[in-house]
Amino acid sequence: MAQTKEGHDPSKLTRRSFIKATTAATASVAVGGALAACAAPAPQEGLSETGAPSPETEGTWITAACWHNCGGRCLNKVLVKDGMPVRQKTDDTHEDSPDYPQQRGCLRGRSQTRQVLAEDRLKYPLKRKGWSPDAPNGEMRGKDEWERISWDEALDYVAEGLKKAKEQAGNRSILLSGGWNSGGSDMSRVLGLFGGYTEFWNTNSFGAWSKTPFVCGFHHSGNWDQTINDRFDLRNSEIIVMLSMNPAWSAMGSQTWNYWQAKQAGARFICIDPFYNDTYSLLEAEWLPVRPATDMAFMLAVAYAMLEQDDDKKLIDWDFLNNLTVGFDADHMPADAKENVNFKDYVMGAYDGTPKTPEWAEQICGVEAAKIRELAVLMGKDNKVAFLCGMASGRVHNVDNLPQLVMTLGAMGGHMGKSGHMTGSTMHATSGNGGDALIAAGSNGVEGIENPVDDSINANEVYDAILGGSYNWTGAGHAFSATQYQPGEKRDIDIRVIYHPAAADLQTSDGMKKGIEAHRKVDMVVTHAQFFTTNARYSDIILPVTTEWEKDWGFLGGTLVHSSNREMMVHYTKVIDPLYECKSDGEIAVELAKRLGVNENEVAPLTSGQMLYNTLATMTVLDSDGKTYVPAVNITADDIEAMGAEGDPVDGKLEYKELRELGVYQVKREQGDNYGYIAFEDYCNDPVANPLDTPSGKLEIYCQTLADLCNNMGWNQISPIPTYQHVVNGYEDTFSNWDAQEKGEYPLQVINPHYLRRSHTVFDNVGWLREAWANPVFLNTSDATEKGIADGDTVLVSTAYGQTLRNATLTQCLRPGVVAIPHGAWVDVDEETGVDRAGADNYLSGQVPNGLGTSGFNSVICKIEKYSGEALGADVDQPLRIVCKDGE
Ligand SMILES: Nc1nc2c(c(=O)[nH]1)N[C@H]1C(S)=C(S)[C@@H](COP(=O)(O)OP(=O)(O)OC[C@H]3O[C@@H](n4cnc5c(=O)[nH]c(N)nc54)[C@H](O)[C@@H]3O)O[C@H]1N2
Ligand SMILES: Nc1nc2c(c(=O)[nH]1)N[C@H]1C(S)=C(S)[C@@H](COP(=O)(O)OP(=O)(O)OC[C@H]3O[C@@H](n4cnc5c(=O)[nH]c(N)nc54)[C@H](O)[C@@H]3O)O[C@H]1N2
Ligand code: SF4
Ligand SMILES: [Mo]
């Protein structure tokens, strides 16, 4: 399997001879273009024996895409000589300073040459040997052998399979995966024109936060990131409370810098998390070691303790609550309330006889009552508090009111709308830096294509739907719109084709083991892939796609959610020609359109140059007044001609040539500039003139819209006020008898930290990263010792849904009772035992439809035991999955 060139076992080559052996082949790819088929390229040219950059200086520096959903957004450049990358570097476009930082890349971005030119890149189209359109032999998916086929054969097969599904079971039998991204993929255009497809929707990153806008309005077009102030103002906070955050791992690049500046300015940090992670360690945060999936209990008790200790009204900002929120008490109910419940009475126990005291919470969340009372005092209105929440605590079953409770607690202390005070979610590339994009993305001018089919299946029941033939329909186009959710409706569905145009859904969605079963049931599975990923492995046809390094150009940033921090946008250009036989997703879409009888000009209506011009011409930047957006890029008639586009010159701020050369448009920040941002400032200053976009115009501690939405969807019922609900596969489920405190079969809780070795599943095949960041299971030392498990032992982790093996790393940084499986390892199932050997997180999770369709990645329960079989080796020694052989 791990062969690089036919007949050569790489383990017998020294690194240097390996470099020599592959350099010639590499050059021929570059010079000969894409079709030098199967020569193994290697990035090693120009890299020394140790892998350190060579002193190579000749060549051209090109801004390279670092396009992953990695939590960062950085500037990475590649020195290209004779068509091949020879070095990488990061941002040196200006001096680094805290106020105007360089956008420096992380270990993954800097290893990217190793990824793009990896030995296991897919090189040509593949077909599973046992599959044919008429005899799918679905049970062999994941076990069968592969054969190389031509592009024509591959595309004919795919078109035939799609046509057959349409004829036999209608367009709804075609499932286009890719989460809410699928609506924007090239394949969604072809399949939209072909009569439509069934969509798949999830709440991946945001969890329960995806519906927060119902509580506090679609503030600035619904960007959750904008519920906190910008990074400069973070330095004015005295106490920074971090709930489920780890920017040091999950927002690599320069985001941790924002918190570091606040630390330098004297802020005190407190963290609420089962894991004392590197972020908290860096910031010397005080640790409140909450159990996973119990934050609701914890926060309700903080609210109780604020009420309890509000002598002389010193803690609670009653003016804020009375004027700016609805539903806190019986005197401030919204007009649309259907239930006679309010938050304060609930917390005091008026409805269920249980006051939400710190003692009540301690039993559930594990944080001492005294610590909860202390935090309540610190959260009082006279302290400048930033109450910040990452979204991991919302990626939990049955916490649909969690964001509402975070906002409620913040409102109780009046921590919104003024300098140094802020409350809300912050994560990813925007971590610690709320506010509108200072540089806003342009549009390429290509209009979307409607999907005539309105079926859309939630990630929590997609595999049950495939296997069982029905699902709960809750509307289509779920991305960000409030209006598109519909009351639940049971629908029959008969999925015949699963099409993976991008993303890694089988690997990254809940219930992978059932997902594999579902993949084995249908007639055809197709995947566009760069590597032999999990989606690819369980497919019939694999279409090899190019990476962003092989594309003409692109932009990263300019919108907030998941794209970039608010201050910069990267403009990357082509680093290398397309490798091997790889095609872009766009090219594949056009080829399939031809075969499906769909107008390819509608699939790809504009040239690359025209789309580039359109994007540049509509890109805007906030002027130094902090109020007016003006054209960002200056485009001359010569530029337009060189792009081969049509359009007028644009009088913008930065010359296009300069943007291309720099590779980044970063807005320069300095103290006292006009780019600051205080979330909810307008609203708090004048709520009548600037109401929130909610039915009451206020922050809704009682939110009828949220409750109606959830309750109509029908998976389970929630209250319009934040209440404690039983969490399926949460802490209480680790007991067989809660009242007697008897532990059950699965006594431990699992969380999935987003891991520095990977961006989800991406980069997991890069040797450097495997070496730097092993992929263990993290166990609390006492839990492990109790089971006779020592550091490095192979451990079997079992849940009701699946089992996986990992080598243990023991730590005191996880609270007892918690097991951390790093997110995103590529599943590797032993077909005899059904046990995964890779530590794939979702092999342990199940399909649990609930609430607002929220995935419950951090609500999983398990047991651990020392593995009696053969120990796992180090994962750096695991062979790469090389299915495309050289020279074949
Ligand atoms: N258990 C558990 N599961 C989780 C999470 C968790 O914490 N725990 N986190 C969730 C979160 S927050 C998220 S956002 C999701 C992410 O879930 P995914 O989006 O499914 O994860 P990625 O690994 O980023 O998938 C990207 C895939 O696209 C491929 N790719 C890259 N470029 C291209 C291209 O140009 N064309 C094509 N066709 N393919 C390309 C990559 O090789 C990779 O296979 O995972 C979720 N799943
Ligand atoms: N290196 C790396 N970075 C990434 C990604 C990646 O795959 N790799 N993915 C990116 C994406 S798409 C996303 S959405 C973000 C996610 O970013 P985050 O949500 O910040 O990432 P996580 O590591 O899942 O969780 C952060 C912290 O929440 C804690 N936590 C987990 N469950 C609970 C809980 O129930 N309660 C409390 N209080 N704490 C809890 C974890 O212990 C961890 O310390 O990361 C982004 N950044
Ligand atoms: S944080 Fe993301 S964008 Fe930045 S270098 Fe790392 S992988 Fe690339
Ligand atoms: Mo995410």
CSV table of N, CA and C in Angstrom, one decimal, residues 408-518:
chain,number,residue,atom,x,y,z
A,408,THR,N,-29.1,36.3,28.5
A,408,THR,CA,-29.8,36.6,29.7
A,408,THR,C,-28.8,37.0,30.9
A,409,LEU,N,-27.9,36.2,31.1
A,409,LEU,CA,-26.9,36.4,32.1
A,409,LEU,C,-26.1,37.7,31.9
A,410,GLY,N,-25.8,37.9,30.6
A,410,GLY,CA,-25.1,39.2,30.3
A,410,GLY,C,-26.0,40.4,30.5
A,411,ALA,N,-27.2,40.2,30.2
A,411,ALA,CA,-28.2,41.3,30.4
A,411,ALA,C,-28.4,41.6,31.9
A,412,MET,N,-28.3,40.6,32.7
A,412,MET,CA,-28.5,40.8,34.2
A,412,MET,C,-27.4,41.7,34.7
A,413,GLY,N,-26.2,41.5,34.2
A,413,GLY,CA,-25.1,42.4,34.6
A,413,GLY,C,-25.0,43.7,33.8
A,414,GLY,N,-25.9,43.8,32.8
A,414,GLY,CA,-25.8,45.0,31.9
A,414,GLY,C,-24.6,45.0,31.0
A,415,HIS,N,-24.1,43.8,30.7
A,415,HIS,CA,-22.8,43.7,30.0
A,415,HIS,C,-23.0,43.7,28.5
A,416,MET,N,-23.6,44.8,28.0
A,416,MET,CA,-23.8,45.0,26.6
A,416,MET,C,-23.9,46.5,26.3
A,417,GLY,N,-23.4,46.8,25.1
A,417,GLY,CA,-23.7,48.2,24.6
A,417,GLY,C,-22.7,49.2,25.1
A,418,LYS,N,-21.8,48.9,25.9
A,418,LYS,CA,-20.8,49.9,26.4
A,418,LYS,C,-19.4,49.4,26.4
A,419,SER,N,-18.5,50.3,26.4
A,419,SER,CA,-17.1,49.9,26.3
A,419,SER,C,-16.7,49.0,27.5
A,420,GLY,N,-16.0,47.9,27.2
A,420,GLY,CA,-15.5,47.0,28.2
A,420,GLY,C,-16.5,45.9,28.6
A,421,HIS,N,-17.8,46.1,28.2
A,421,HIS,CA,-18.8,45.2,28.5
A,421,HIS,C,-19.3,44.5,27.2
A,422,MET,N,-19.4,43.2,27.3
A,422,MET,CA,-19.9,42.5,26.1
A,422,MET,C,-20.3,41.1,26.4
A,423,THR,N,-21.3,40.6,25.7
A,423,THR,CA,-21.8,39.3,25.9
A,423,THR,C,-22.1,38.6,24.6
A,424,GLY,N,-21.7,37.4,24.4
A,424,GLY,CA,-22.1,36.7,23.2
A,424,GLY,C,-21.1,35.7,22.7
A,425,SER,N,-21.4,35.2,21.5
A,425,SER,CA,-20.5,34.1,21.0
A,425,SER,C,-19.4,34.7,20.2
A,426,THR,N,-18.2,34.1,20.3
A,426,THR,CA,-17.1,34.5,19.5
A,426,THR,C,-16.2,33.3,19.3
A,427,MET,N,-15.9,33.1,18.0
A,427,MET,CA,-15.2,31.8,17.7
A,427,MET,C,-14.5,31.9,16.4
A,428,HIS,N,-13.6,31.0,16.1
A,428,HIS,CA,-13.1,30.9,14.7
A,428,HIS,C,-12.3,32.2,14.4
A,429,ALA,N,-12.2,32.5,13.1
A,429,ALA,CA,-11.3,33.6,12.7
A,429,ALA,C,-11.7,35.0,13.3
A,430,THR,N,-13.0,35.1,13.8
A,430,THR,CA,-13.4,36.3,14.3
A,430,THR,C,-13.2,36.4,15.8
A,431,SER,N,-12.6,35.4,16.4
A,431,SER,CA,-12.5,35.3,17.9
A,431,SER,C,-11.9,36.5,18.5
A,432,GLY,N,-12.7,37.1,19.4
A,432,GLY,CA,-12.2,38.3,20.1
A,432,GLY,C,-12.2,39.5,19.3
A,433,ASN,N,-12.9,39.5,18.2
A,433,ASN,CA,-12.9,40.7,17.3
A,433,ASN,C,-14.3,40.8,16.6
A,434,GLY,N,-15.3,41.3,17.3
A,434,GLY,CA,-16.6,41.5,16.8
A,434,GLY,C,-16.7,42.7,15.9
A,435,GLY,N,-17.8,42.8,15.2
A,435,GLY,CA,-18.0,44.0,14.3
A,435,GLY,C,-18.1,43.7,12.9
A,436,ASP,N,-18.7,44.6,12.1
A,436,ASP,CA,-18.8,44.4,10.7
A,436,ASP,C,-17.5,44.2,10.0
A,437,ALA,N,-17.5,43.6,8.9
A,437,ALA,CA,-16.3,43.5,8.1
A,437,ALA,C,-15.9,44.9,7.6
A,438,LEU,N,-14.6,45.2,7.9
A,438,LEU,CA,-14.1,46.5,7.4
A,438,LEU,C,-13.9,46.4,5.9
A,439,ILE,N,-13.5,45.3,5.5
A,439,ILE,CA,-13.4,45.1,4.0
A,439,ILE,C,-14.4,44.0,3.6
A,440,ALA,N,-15.3,44.3,2.7
A,440,ALA,CA,-16.4,43.5,2.5
A,440,ALA,C,-16.3,42.8,1.1
A,441,ALA,N,-16.6,41.5,1.1
A,441,ALA,CA,-16.4,40.7,-0.2
A,441,ALA,C,-17.3,41.2,-1.3
A,442,GLY,N,-16.8,41.0,-2.5
A,442,GLY,CA,-17.5,41.3,-3.7
A,442,GLY,C,-18.3,40.1,-4.2
A,443,SER,N,-19.1,40.3,-5.2
A,443,SER,CA,-19.9,39.2,-5.8
A,443,SER,C,-19.4,38.9,-7.2
A,444,ASN,N,-19.3,37.6,-7.5
A,444,ASN,CA,-18.8,37.3,-8.9
A,444,ASN,C,-19.9,37.4,-9.9
A,445,GLY,N,-21.1,37.8,-9.5
A,445,GLY,CA,-22.1,38.1,-10.5
A,445,GLY,C,-22.9,36.9,-11.0
A,446,VAL,N,-22.5,35.7,-10.5
A,446,VAL,CA,-23.2,34.5,-11.0
A,446,VAL,C,-24.5,34.3,-10.1
A,447,GLU,N,-25.6,34.2,-10.8
A,447,GLU,CA,-26.8,34.1,-10.0
A,447,GLU,C,-27.1,32.6,-9.6
A,448,GLY,N,-27.7,32.4,-8.4
A,448,GLY,CA,-27.9,31.1,-7.9
A,448,GLY,C,-29.0,30.4,-8.8
A,449,ILE,N,-29.0,29.1,-8.7
A,449,ILE,CA,-30.0,28.3,-9.4
A,449,ILE,C,-30.9,27.6,-8.4
A,450,GLU,N,-32.2,27.8,-8.6
A,450,GLU,CA,-33.2,27.2,-7.6
A,450,GLU,C,-33.2,25.7,-7.7
A,451,ASN,N,-33.4,25.1,-6.5
A,451,ASN,CA,-33.6,23.7,-6.5
A,451,ASN,C,-35.1,23.4,-6.5
A,452,PRO,N,-35.6,22.8,-7.6
A,452,PRO,CA,-37.0,22.6,-7.7
A,452,PRO,C,-37.6,21.7,-6.6
A,453,VAL,N,-36.7,20.8,-6.0
A,453,VAL,CA,-37.1,19.9,-5.0
A,453,VAL,C,-37.0,20.6,-3.6
A,454,ASP,N,-38.0,20.5,-2.7
A,454,ASP,CA,-37.9,21.2,-1.4
A,454,ASP,C,-37.5,20.2,-0.3
A,455,ASP,N,-37.2,19.0,-0.6
A,455,ASP,CA,-36.8,18.0,0.5
A,455,ASP,C,-35.5,18.4,1.1
A,456,SER,N,-35.4,18.3,2.4
A,456,SER,CA,-34.2,18.7,3.1
A,456,SER,C,-34.1,17.9,4.4
A,457,ILE,N,-33.1,17.2,4.6
A,457,ILE,CA,-33.0,16.2,5.7
A,457,ILE,C,-32.0,16.7,6.7
A,458,ASN,N,-32.3,16.7,8.0
A,458,ASN,CA,-31.4,17.1,9.0
A,458,ASN,C,-30.4,16.1,9.3
A,459,ALA,N,-29.2,16.5,9.6
A,459,ALA,CA,-28.0,15.6,9.8
A,459,ALA,C,-28.3,14.6,10.9
A,460,ASN,N,-29.2,14.9,11.9
A,460,ASN,CA,-29.4,14.0,13.0
A,460,ASN,C,-30.3,12.8,12.6
A,461,GLU,N,-30.9,12.9,11.4
A,461,GLU,CA,-31.7,11.8,11.0
A,461,GLU,C,-31.5,11.3,9.5
A,462,VAL,N,-30.5,11.8,8.9
A,462,VAL,CA,-30.3,11.5,7.5
A,462,VAL,C,-30.1,10.0,7.2
A,463,TYR,N,-29.3,9.4,8.1
A,463,TYR,CA,-29.1,8.0,7.8
A,463,TYR,C,-30.3,7.1,8.2
A,464,ASP,N,-31.0,7.5,9.2
A,464,ASP,CA,-32.3,6.8,9.5
A,464,ASP,C,-33.2,7.0,8.3
A,465,ALA,N,-33.2,8.2,7.7
A,465,ALA,CA,-34.1,8.4,6.6
A,465,ALA,C,-33.7,7.5,5.4
A,466,ILE,N,-32.4,7.4,5.2
A,466,ILE,CA,-32.0,6.5,4.0
A,466,ILE,C,-32.4,5.1,4.3
A,467,LEU,N,-32.1,4.6,5.6
A,467,LEU,CA,-32.3,3.2,5.9
A,467,LEU,C,-33.8,2.9,6.1
A,468,GLY,N,-34.5,3.9,6.7
A,468,GLY,CA,-35.9,3.6,7.1
A,468,GLY,C,-37.0,4.2,6.2
A,469,GLY,N,-36.6,5.1,5.3
A,469,GLY,CA,-37.5,5.6,4.3
A,469,GLY,C,-38.4,6.7,4.7
A,470,SER,N,-38.2,7.4,5.8
A,470,SER,CA,-39.0,8.6,6.1
A,470,SER,C,-38.2,9.5,7.0
A,471,TYR,N,-38.6,10.8,7.0
A,471,TYR,CA,-38.0,11.8,7.9
A,471,TYR,C,-38.9,12.9,8.2
A,472,ASN,N,-38.4,13.8,9.1
A,472,ASN,CA,-39.2,14.9,9.5
A,472,ASN,C,-38.8,16.1,8.7
A,473,TRP,N,-39.6,16.5,7.8
A,473,TRP,CA,-39.3,17.7,6.9
A,473,TRP,C,-39.6,19.0,7.7
A,474,THR,N,-38.7,19.9,7.7
A,474,THR,CA,-38.9,21.1,8.4
A,474,THR,C,-38.7,22.4,7.6
A,475,GLY,N,-38.8,22.2,6.3
A,475,GLY,CA,-38.6,23.3,5.3
A,475,GLY,C,-37.3,23.1,4.6
A,476,ALA,N,-37.1,24.0,3.6
A,476,ALA,CA,-35.9,23.9,2.8
A,476,ALA,C,-35.1,25.2,2.9
A,477,GLY,N,-33.8,25.2,2.4
A,477,GLY,CA,-33.0,26.3,2.4
A,477,GLY,C,-32.7,26.9,3.8
A,478,HIS,N,-32.3,26.0,4.7
A,478,HIS,CA,-32.2,26.3,6.1
A,478,HIS,C,-31.0,27.2,6.5
A,479,ALA,N,-30.2,27.5,5.6
A,479,ALA,CA,-29.0,28.2,5.9
A,479,ALA,C,-29.2,29.3,7.0
A,480,PHE,N,-29.6,30.4,6.7
A,480,PHE,CA,-29.6,31.5,7.8
A,480,PHE,C,-31.0,32.1,7.9
A,481,SER,N,-32.0,31.6,7.2
A,481,SER,CA,-33.2,32.4,7.1
A,481,SER,C,-34.2,32.0,8.2
A,482,ALA,N,-34.8,33.0,8.8
A,482,ALA,CA,-35.8,32.8,9.8
A,482,ALA,C,-37.1,32.2,9.2
A,483,THR,N,-37.3,32.6,8.0
A,483,THR,CA,-38.6,32.4,7.4
A,483,THR,C,-38.8,31.0,6.8
A,484,GLN,N,-37.7,30.3,6.6
A,484,GLN,CA,-37.7,29.1,5.9
A,484,GLN,C,-38.0,27.8,6.7
A,485,TYR,N,-38.0,28.0,8.0
A,485,TYR,CA,-38.3,26.8,8.8
A,485,TYR,C,-39.8,26.6,8.9
A,486,GLN,N,-40.2,25.4,8.6
A,486,GLN,CA,-41.6,25.1,8.6
A,486,GLN,C,-42.0,24.1,9.7
A,487,PRO,N,-43.3,24.1,10.1
A,487,PRO,CA,-43.7,23.0,11.0
A,487,PRO,C,-43.3,21.7,10.5
A,488,GLY,N,-42.9,20.8,11.4
A,488,GLY,CA,-42.4,19.4,10.9
A,488,GLY,C,-43.5,18.7,10.2
A,489,GLU,N,-43.1,17.9,9.2
A,489,GLU,CA,-44.1,17.1,8.5
A,489,GLU,C,-43.4,15.8,8.1
A,490,LYS,N,-44.0,14.7,8.5
A,490,LYS,CA,-43.4,13.4,8.2
A,490,LYS,C,-43.5,13.1,6.7
A,491,ARG,N,-42.4,12.8,6.1
A,491,ARG,CA,-42.3,12.6,4.6
A,491,ARG,C,-41.7,11.2,4.4
A,492,ASP,N,-42.2,10.6,3.4
A,492,ASP,CA,-41.5,9.4,2.9
A,492,ASP,C,-40.3,9.8,2.0
A,493,ILE,N,-39.3,9.1,2.0
A,493,ILE,CA,-38.2,9.4,1.1
A,493,ILE,C,-37.5,8.1,0.7
A,494,ASP,N,-37.0,8.1,-0.6
A,494,ASP,CA,-36.3,6.9,-1.1
A,494,ASP,C,-35.0,7.3,-1.8
A,495,ILE,N,-34.0,7.4,-1.0
A,495,ILE,CA,-32.7,7.9,-1.5
A,495,ILE,C,-32.0,6.8,-2.3
A,496,ARG,N,-31.7,7.1,-3.5
A,496,ARG,CA,-31.0,6.1,-4.4
A,496,ARG,C,-29.5,6.5,-4.7
A,497,VAL,N,-29.3,7.8,-4.7
A,497,VAL,CA,-27.9,8.2,-5.0
A,497,VAL,C,-27.5,9.2,-3.8
A,498,ILE,N,-26.3,9.0,-3.4
A,498,ILE,CA,-25.6,9.9,-2.4
A,498,ILE,C,-24.5,10.6,-3.2
A,499,TYR,N,-24.6,11.9,-3.3
A,499,TYR,CA,-23.6,12.6,-4.1
A,499,TYR,C,-22.8,13.6,-3.1
A,500,HIS,N,-21.5,13.3,-3.0
A,500,HIS,CA,-20.7,14.2,-2.1
A,500,HIS,C,-19.9,15.1,-3.0
A,501,PRO,N,-20.3,16.4,-3.2
A,501,PRO,CA,-19.6,17.3,-4.1
A,501,PRO,C,-18.4,17.9,-3.4
A,502,ALA,N,-18.4,18.0,-2.1
A,502,ALA,CA,-17.3,18.5,-1.3
A,502,ALA,C,-17.6,18.1,0.2
A,503,ALA,N,-17.0,18.8,1.1
A,503,ALA,CA,-17.2,18.5,2.5
A,503,ALA,C,-16.8,17.0,2.8
A,504,ALA,N,-17.0,16.6,4.1
A,504,ALA,CA,-16.6,15.3,4.5
A,504,ALA,C,-17.7,14.7,5.3
A,505,ASP,N,-18.9,14.8,4.8
A,505,ASP,CA,-20.0,14.5,5.7
A,505,ASP,C,-20.1,13.2,6.4
A,506,LEU,N,-19.7,12.2,5.7
A,506,LEU,CA,-19.8,10.8,6.3
A,506,LEU,C,-18.9,10.8,7.6
A,507,GLN,N,-17.8,11.5,7.5
A,507,GLN,CA,-16.9,11.6,8.6
A,507,GLN,C,-17.2,12.6,9.6
A,508,THR,N,-17.9,13.7,9.2
A,508,THR,CA,-18.1,14.8,10.2
A,508,THR,C,-19.5,14.9,10.7
A,509,SER,N,-20.4,14.1,10.3
A,509,SER,CA,-21.8,14.1,10.8
A,509,SER,C,-22.0,13.1,11.9
A,510,ASP,N,-23.0,13.3,12.7
A,510,ASP,CA,-23.3,12.4,13.8
A,510,ASP,C,-23.7,11.0,13.2
A,511,GLY,N,-23.3,10.0,13.9
A,511,GLY,CA,-23.7,8.6,13.6
A,511,GLY,C,-23.0,8.0,12.4
A,512,MET,N,-21.7,8.0,12.4
A,512,MET,CA,-21.0,7.5,11.2
A,512,MET,C,-21.2,6.0,11.0
A,513,LYS,N,-21.3,5.3,12.0
A,513,LYS,CA,-21.4,3.8,11.8
A,513,LYS,C,-22.7,3.5,11.1
A,514,LYS,N,-23.8,4.2,11.5
A,514,LYS,CA,-25.1,4.1,10.8
A,514,LYS,C,-24.9,4.7,9.4
A,515,GLY,N,-24.1,5.7,9.3
A,515,GLY,CA,-23.9,6.3,8.0
A,515,GLY,C,-23.3,5.4,7.0
A,516,ILE,N,-22.4,4.6,7.5
A,516,ILE,CA,-21.7,3.6,6.6
A,516,ILE,C,-22.8,2.6,6.1
A,517,GLU,N,-23.6,2.2,7.0
A,517,GLU,CA,-24.7,1.3,6.6
A,517,GLU,C,-25.6,1.9,5.6
A,518,ALA,N,-25.9,3.2,5.8
A,518,ALA,CA,-26.8,3.9,4.8
A,518,ALA,C,-26.1,4.0,3.5
